[in-house]
Coordinates of N, CA and C in Angstrom, one line a residue:
M1 N 29.6 173.5 173.4 CA 30.5 173.9 174.5 C 31.3 172.5 175.0
S2 N 32.4 172.9 175.2 CA 33.3 171.7 175.5 C 33.1 171.3 177.0
D3 N 33.5 170.3 177.4 CA 33.6 169.8 178.8 C 34.1 170.7 180.0
T4 N 35.3 171.6 179.5 CA 35.9 172.4 180.4 C 35.2 173.7 180.5
S5 N 34.6 174.3 179.4 CA 33.8 175.4 179.5 C 32.6 175.2 180.2
S6 N 31.9 174.0 180.2 CA 30.7 173.8 180.8 C 31.0 173.7 182.3
F7 N 32.1 173.2 182.7 CA 32.5 173.2 184.1 C 32.9 174.6 184.5
D8 N 33.6 175.4 183.8 CA 33.8 176.7 184.3 C 32.6 177.4 184.4
Y9 N 31.6 177.2 183.6 CA 30.3 178.1 183.6 C 29.8 177.5 184.9
L10 N 29.8 176.4 185.3 CA 29.0 176.0 186.5 C 29.8 176.4 187.9
V11 N 31.1 176.6 187.7 CA 31.9 177.0 188.9 C 31.6 178.6 189.1
E12 N 31.5 179.2 188.0 CA 31.1 180.6 187.8 C 29.8 180.9 188.3
L13 N 28.9 180.3 187.9 CA 27.5 180.3 188.3 C 27.5 180.1 189.9
S14 N 28.1 179.0 190.3 CA 28.1 178.8 191.7 C 28.7 180.0 192.6
R15 N 29.8 180.5 192.3 CA 30.4 181.6 192.7 C 29.4 182.8 192.9
R16 N 28.9 183.1 191.9 CA 27.8 184.2 191.8 C 26.5 184.0 192.6
C17 N 26.1 182.7 192.8 CA 25.0 182.6 193.7 C 25.5 182.8 195.0
Q18 N 26.7 182.2 195.5 CA 27.2 182.1 196.9 C 27.3 183.7 197.2
L19 N 27.7 184.5 196.3 CA 27.9 185.9 196.6 C 26.5 186.7 196.9
G20 N 25.5 186.1 196.3 CA 24.1 186.7 196.3 C 23.4 186.2 197.5
I21 N 23.9 185.3 198.2 CA 23.1 184.7 199.4 C 23.0 185.6 200.5
G22 N 21.9 186.1 201.0 CA 21.8 186.9 202.3 C 21.5 185.9 203.5
G23 N 21.3 186.6 204.4 CA 21.1 185.8 205.8 C 19.7 185.6 205.8
L24 N 19.2 184.7 206.6 CA 18.0 184.2 206.8 C 17.1 185.2 207.7
P25 N 15.8 185.4 207.3 CA 15.1 186.5 208.1 C 15.1 186.1 209.5
S26 N 15.0 187.0 210.3 CA 15.1 186.9 211.7 C 13.9 187.7 212.3
G27 N 13.6 187.4 213.6 CA 12.6 188.1 214.4 C 11.2 188.2 213.7
R28 N 10.9 189.6 213.5 CA 9.5 189.8 213.0 C 9.4 189.7 211.5
D29 N 10.5 189.4 210.8 CA 10.4 189.3 209.5 C 10.1 187.6 209.0
R30 N 10.1 186.9 209.9 CA 9.8 185.5 209.7 C 8.2 185.2 209.2
A31 N 8.1 184.4 208.6 CA 6.9 184.0 208.1 C 6.1 183.4 209.3
A32 N 4.8 183.7 209.3 CA 4.0 183.2 210.5 C 3.8 181.7 210.4
A33 N 3.8 181.0 211.5 CA 3.8 179.6 211.4 C 2.4 179.2 211.0
S34 N 2.1 178.2 209.9 CA 0.8 177.9 209.6 C 0.6 176.6 209.6
W35 N -0.9 176.1 209.6 CA -1.2 174.7 209.6 C -1.9 174.5 208.2
S36 N -1.8 173.4 207.5 CA -2.4 173.2 206.3 C -3.3 171.8 206.2
G37 N -4.4 171.9 205.6 CA -5.2 170.8 205.5 C -6.2 170.8 204.5
V38 N -6.9 169.8 204.1 CA -7.9 169.7 203.1 C -9.2 170.3 203.4
G39 N -9.6 171.5 202.7 CA -11.0 171.9 203.1 C -12.1 171.4 202.2
F40 N -13.2 171.4 203.1 CA -14.3 170.7 202.5 C -15.5 171.2 203.1
L41 N -16.8 171.0 202.6 CA -18.0 171.6 202.8 C -19.0 170.2 203.3
L42 N -19.5 170.3 204.4 CA -20.6 169.3 205.0 C -22.0 170.3 205.3
G43 N -22.9 170.2 204.3 CA -24.0 171.1 204.4 C -23.7 172.5 204.5
E44 N -23.9 173.1 205.5 CA -23.4 174.7 205.7 C -22.4 174.8 206.4
H45 N -21.6 173.6 206.9 CA -20.3 173.8 207.7 C -19.1 173.4 206.9
Y46 N -18.1 174.7 207.2 CA -16.8 174.4 206.6 C -16.0 173.7 207.4
C47 N -15.3 172.7 206.7 CA -14.3 171.8 207.6 C -13.1 171.7 206.9
V48 N -12.0 171.3 207.8 CA -10.8 170.9 207.3 C -10.2 169.8 207.9
A49 N -9.6 168.8 207.4 CA -8.8 167.7 207.8 C -7.4 167.7 207.5
A50 N -6.6 167.1 208.4 CA -5.1 167.1 208.1 C -4.8 166.4 206.9
M51 N -3.7 166.9 206.2 CA -3.4 166.3 205.0 C -3.1 164.8 205.2
D52 N -2.5 164.3 206.3 CA -2.3 163.2 206.5 C -3.3 162.2 206.8
D53 N -4.5 162.6 207.1 CA -5.8 161.9 207.2 C -6.4 161.7 206.0
I54 N -6.2 162.2 204.8 CA -7.0 161.9 203.7 C -5.9 161.4 202.6
A55 N -6.1 160.2 202.2 CA -5.3 159.4 201.3 C -5.3 160.0 199.7
E56 N -6.7 160.4 199.5 CA -6.9 161.0 198.3 C -8.3 161.6 198.0
V57 N -8.6 162.3 197.2 CA -9.8 163.0 196.9 C -10.3 162.4 195.5
L58 N -11.6 162.1 195.2 CA -12.0 161.6 194.0 C -13.3 162.3 193.8
T59 N -13.7 162.3 192.4 CA -15.1 162.7 192.2 C -15.9 161.3 192.5
E60 N -17.1 161.7 192.7 CA -17.9 160.5 193.4 C -18.1 159.4 192.2
P61 N -17.7 158.2 192.6 CA -17.7 157.1 191.6 C -19.1 156.4 191.5
A62 N -19.2 155.6 190.3 CA -20.6 154.9 190.2 C -20.4 153.9 191.6
S63 N -21.5 153.5 192.2 CA -21.3 152.6 193.2 C -22.6 151.7 193.1
T64 N -22.5 150.6 193.8 CA -23.5 149.5 193.8 C -24.1 149.7 195.2
R65 N -25.5 149.9 195.3 CA -26.2 150.1 196.6 C -26.4 148.8 197.3
L66 N -26.2 148.9 198.5 CA -26.4 147.7 199.4 C -27.7 147.5 200.0
P67 N -28.2 146.3 200.0 CA -29.7 146.3 200.6 C -29.6 146.3 202.1
G68 N -30.6 146.6 202.7 CA -30.8 146.6 204.2 C -29.8 147.5 205.0
V69 N -29.4 148.7 204.5 CA -28.5 149.4 205.2 C -29.0 150.8 205.4
K70 N -28.5 151.6 206.4 CA -29.0 153.0 206.5 C -28.7 153.9 205.3
P71 N -29.6 154.9 205.1 CA -29.6 155.8 204.1 C -28.2 156.4 203.8
W72 N -27.5 156.6 204.8 CA -26.1 157.3 204.6 C -25.1 156.4 204.1
V73 N -25.4 155.0 204.1 CA -24.3 154.1 203.4 C -24.8 154.1 201.8
R74 N -24.1 154.8 201.1 CA -24.4 154.8 199.6 C -24.1 153.4 199.0
G75 N -23.0 152.8 199.3 CA -22.9 151.4 198.7 C -21.3 151.3 198.6
V76 N -20.9 150.5 197.6 CA -19.5 150.3 197.6 C -19.2 150.7 196.0
A77 N -17.9 150.9 195.8 CA -17.4 151.2 194.6 C -16.1 150.5 194.2
N78 N -16.0 150.2 193.0 CA -14.6 149.7 192.6 C -13.7 150.7 192.2
V79 N -12.6 151.1 192.9 CA -11.7 151.9 192.7 C -10.3 151.4 192.5
R80 N -9.9 151.2 191.4 CA -8.5 150.7 191.0 C -8.5 149.2 191.7
G81 N -9.6 148.5 191.5 CA -9.7 147.0 191.9 C -9.7 146.8 193.5
R82 N -10.0 147.8 194.1 CA -10.4 147.6 195.6 C -11.9 148.2 195.7
L83 N -12.6 147.4 196.6 CA -13.9 148.0 197.0 C -13.7 148.9 198.1
L84 N -14.3 150.1 197.6 CA -14.3 151.4 198.6 C -15.8 151.5 199.2
P85 N -16.0 151.2 200.3 CA -17.4 151.5 201.1 C -17.5 153.2 200.9
L86 N -18.7 153.5 200.4 CA -19.0 155.1 200.3 C -20.0 155.4 201.5
I87 N -19.7 156.3 202.1 CA -20.6 157.0 203.2 C -20.9 158.3 202.8
D88 N -22.1 158.7 202.9 CA -22.6 160.1 202.7 C -22.5 160.7 204.0
L89 N -21.4 161.5 204.3 CA -21.0 162.0 205.7 C -22.1 163.3 205.9
T90 N -22.5 163.9 204.9 CA -23.7 164.8 205.2 C -24.8 164.2 205.8
V91 N -25.3 163.2 205.2 CA -26.6 162.5 205.7 C -26.3 161.9 207.0
F92 N -25.1 161.3 207.2 CA -24.8 160.6 208.4 C -24.8 161.6 209.6
L93 N -24.3 162.9 209.3 CA -24.4 163.9 210.3 C -25.7 164.7 210.4
G94 N -26.6 164.3 209.6 CA -28.0 164.9 209.9 C -28.1 166.2 209.2
E95 N -27.2 166.5 208.3 CA -27.2 167.8 207.6 C -28.0 167.8 206.4
S96 N -28.5 169.0 205.9 CA -29.2 169.0 204.6 C -28.0 169.2 203.4
K97 N -28.2 168.5 202.3 CA -27.4 168.6 201.1 C -27.6 170.1 200.6
A98 N -26.5 170.7 200.5 CA -26.5 172.2 199.9 C -26.0 172.3 198.6
T99 N -25.6 171.2 198.0 CA -24.7 171.3 196.7 C -25.3 170.4 195.6
E100 N -25.0 170.7 194.5 CA -25.4 169.7 193.2 C -24.7 168.6 193.3
Q101 N -25.2 167.5 193.0 CA -24.3 166.2 192.7 C -23.0 166.2 192.1
R102 N -22.9 167.1 191.1 CA -21.6 167.1 190.3 C -20.5 167.8 191.1
Q103 N -20.9 168.5 192.3 CA -19.7 169.1 193.1 C -19.3 168.4 194.2
R104 N -20.2 167.3 194.5 CA -19.6 166.3 195.5 C -18.3 165.6 195.4
R105 N -17.7 165.3 196.3 CA -16.3 164.5 196.3 C -16.4 163.6 197.4
V106 N -15.4 162.7 197.2 CA -15.1 161.6 198.1 C -13.7 161.8 198.6
L107 N -13.7 161.9 200.1 CA -12.4 161.9 200.7 C -12.0 160.5 201.0
V108 N -11.0 159.9 200.5 CA -10.6 158.5 200.8 C -9.7 158.5 202.2
I109 N -10.3 157.6 203.1 CA -9.6 157.4 204.4 C -9.0 155.9 204.4
E110 N -7.7 156.1 204.5 CA -7.0 154.5 204.5 C -5.9 154.7 205.8
K111 N -6.5 154.2 206.9 CA -5.6 154.0 208.2 C -5.7 152.5 208.5
G112 N -4.6 152.0 208.6 CA -4.6 150.5 208.9 C -5.4 149.7 208.0
D113 N -6.3 149.0 208.8 CA -7.4 148.0 208.0 C -8.5 148.7 207.4
T114 N -8.7 150.2 207.9 CA -9.7 150.9 207.3 C -9.6 151.6 206.1
Y115 N -10.5 151.2 205.1 CA -10.4 151.9 203.8 C -11.9 152.3 203.3
L116 N -12.0 153.6 203.3 CA -13.5 154.0 203.1 C -13.6 155.3 202.4
G117 N -14.7 155.8 201.8 CA -14.7 157.0 201.2 C -15.8 157.9 201.9
L118 N -15.5 158.9 202.2 CA -16.6 159.8 202.7 C -17.1 160.9 201.7
I119 N -18.3 160.9 201.4 CA -18.8 161.8 200.6 C -19.0 163.0 201.2
V120 N -18.5 164.2 200.7 CA -18.7 165.5 201.1 C -19.3 166.4 200.1
D121 N -19.9 167.6 200.5 CA -20.6 168.3 199.5 C -19.6 169.1 198.6
N122 N -18.5 169.5 198.9 CA -17.5 170.1 197.9 C -16.1 170.1 198.8
V123 N -15.1 170.2 198.0 CA -13.8 170.1 198.4 C -13.1 171.3 197.9
F124 N -12.5 172.1 198.7 CA -11.8 173.3 198.3 C -10.4 173.2 198.1
G125 N -9.7 172.1 198.3 CA -8.3 171.7 198.2 C -7.7 172.2 199.4
M126 N -6.2 172.4 199.2 CA -5.6 172.7 200.5 C -5.9 174.2 201.0
Q127 N -6.0 174.2 202.3 CA -6.2 175.5 202.8 C -5.2 175.7 204.0
H128 N -4.7 176.9 204.1 CA -3.6 177.3 205.1 C -4.1 178.3 206.0
F129 N -3.8 178.0 207.4 CA -4.3 178.7 208.5 C -3.1 179.0 209.4
P130 N -3.1 180.3 209.8 CA -2.1 180.7 210.7 C -2.4 180.1 212.1
V131 N -1.5 179.5 212.7 CA -1.7 178.6 213.9 C -2.4 179.4 215.1
D132 N -2.1 180.7 215.2 CA -2.7 181.4 216.1 C -4.3 181.7 216.1
Q133 N -4.7 181.2 214.9 CA -6.3 181.4 214.6 C -7.1 180.1 215.0
Y134 N -6.4 179.2 215.7 CA -6.9 178.0 216.0 C -7.6 178.3 217.5
R135 N -8.9 177.6 217.4 CA -9.7 177.8 218.7 C -10.2 176.4 219.1
L136 N -9.9 176.1 220.3 CA -10.2 174.7 220.9 C -11.7 174.3 221.0
D137 N -12.4 175.3 220.9 CA -14.0 175.0 221.0 C -14.5 175.2 219.4
S138 N -15.6 174.2 219.4 CA -16.3 174.1 218.0 C -17.8 174.6 218.1
V139 N -17.9 175.6 218.7 CA -19.2 176.2 218.8 C -20.0 176.5 217.8
H140 N -19.4 176.6 216.4 CA -20.1 176.9 215.3 C -20.3 175.7 214.5
A141 N -20.0 174.5 215.0 CA -20.4 173.4 214.4 C -21.6 172.7 215.0
S142 N -22.3 171.9 214.2 CA -23.5 171.3 214.8 C -23.1 170.3 215.8
A143 N -24.1 169.8 216.8 CA -23.7 169.0 217.7 C -23.2 167.6 217.2
R144 N -23.7 167.1 216.1 CA -23.4 165.8 215.6 C -21.9 166.1 215.0
L145 N -21.5 167.2 214.3 CA -20.3 167.4 213.8 C -19.2 167.6 215.0
A146 N -19.6 168.5 215.9 CA -18.7 168.7 217.0 C -18.3 167.3 217.8
K147 N -19.0 166.2 217.5 CA -18.5 164.9 218.0 C -17.3 164.5 217.4
Y148 N -17.1 164.9 216.1 CA -16.0 164.4 215.3 C -14.9 165.6 214.8
A149 N -15.3 166.7 215.5 CA -14.3 167.7 215.3 C -13.5 168.2 216.5
Q150 N -12.3 168.7 216.4 CA -11.5 169.2 217.6 C -11.2 170.5 217.3
G151 N -11.9 171.3 217.8 CA -11.6 172.8 217.7 C -11.9 173.3 216.3
A152 N -11.4 174.6 215.9 CA -11.6 175.2 214.6 C -10.8 176.4 214.2
Y153 N -10.7 176.6 213.0 CA -9.7 177.7 212.8 C -10.7 178.9 212.2
E154 N -10.3 180.0 212.5 CA -11.1 181.2 212.2 C -10.3 181.9 211.2
H155 N -10.8 181.8 209.8 CA -10.1 182.5 208.9 C -11.0 183.1 207.7
A156 N -10.8 184.5 207.5 CA -11.4 185.2 206.4 C -13.0 185.2 206.9
D157 N -13.3 185.6 208.1 CA -14.6 185.7 208.7 C -15.4 184.4 208.6
R158 N -14.7 183.2 208.6 CA -15.4 181.9 208.5 C -14.6 181.0 209.5
F159 N -15.6 180.2 210.2 CA -15.1 179.1 211.0 C -14.8 177.9 210.3
W160 N -13.6 177.1 210.3 CA -13.4 175.7 209.8 C -13.3 174.7 211.0
A161 N -14.2 173.9 210.9 CA -14.1 172.9 211.9 C -13.0 171.9 211.6
L162 N -12.1 171.6 212.6 CA -11.1 170.6 212.4 C -11.6 169.3 212.6
F163 N -11.9 168.6 211.4 CA -12.5 167.3 211.2 C -11.5 166.2 211.4
R164 N -11.9 165.3 212.4 CA -11.0 164.2 212.8 C -11.4 162.9 212.4
P165 N -11.0 162.4 211.2 CA -11.6 161.1 210.7 C -11.5 159.9 211.8
S166 N -10.3 160.0 212.5 CA -9.9 158.9 213.6 C -11.1 158.8 214.5
Q167 N -11.6 160.0 215.0 CA -12.8 160.0 215.8 C -14.0 159.4 215.3
L168 N -14.3 159.6 213.9 CA -15.5 159.1 213.3 C -15.3 157.4 213.3
I169 N -14.0 157.0 212.8 CA -13.7 155.6 212.7 C -13.9 154.9 213.9
N170 N -13.4 155.4 215.2 CA -13.6 154.8 216.5 C -15.0 154.9 217.1
D171 N -16.0 155.6 216.3 CA -17.3 155.7 216.9 C -18.1 154.4 216.7
T172 N -18.7 153.7 217.7 CA -19.3 152.5 217.4 C -20.8 153.0 216.7
D173 N -21.3 154.0 216.8 CA -22.4 154.5 216.0 C -22.2 154.4 214.5
F174 N -20.9 154.8 214.1 CA -20.6 154.8 212.7 C -20.7 153.3 212.1
Y175 N -20.5 152.3 212.7 CA -20.7 150.9 212.4 C -21.8 150.3 212.5
T176 N -22.8 150.9 212.9 CA -24.1 150.3 213.1 C -24.8 150.8 211.8
V177 N -24.7 150.0 210.8 CA -25.2 150.3 209.4 C -26.4 149.7 209.2
A178 N -26.9 148.6 209.8 CA -28.1 147.9 209.4 C -29.4 148.8 209.6
A179 N -30.1 148.7 208.6 CA -31.5 149.6 208.7 C -32.4 148.9 209.6

């Protein structure tokens, strides 16, 4: 194909595309507004965290146990040359472990100077919820989880507690790690 015929082809393609463009949907045809987050399991509780609160999701790395700390502090792991403190969030919240070790994942939180990994029972990936399904109360969450959750989404006969890592990071109990 010569340069002229290539250009003519692109001009013709552009013209055909412009003829086929319809108007944007209006009124009831619009897609419902939705909110997306990372879904995960803590014991028997389904949770979701905002996408911008989670830096990455990892399989549980090998870690070095730290002496003299509470059982929910799993230790530290070397992740790409950085030491990542690992916290078993299920144990911290007093929930029983519901899944096998191989299903557990680490939600990496990186906010300012804070860099830590929260071990959860399972991760379900991105979850999408219609915004009108949000409820401000977290009545279906345990008392410990409700302290770090802000409302819930009801979707497919299931309540997903909206987990706020910032509330966990700002809690002084979270930093009391000495056994």
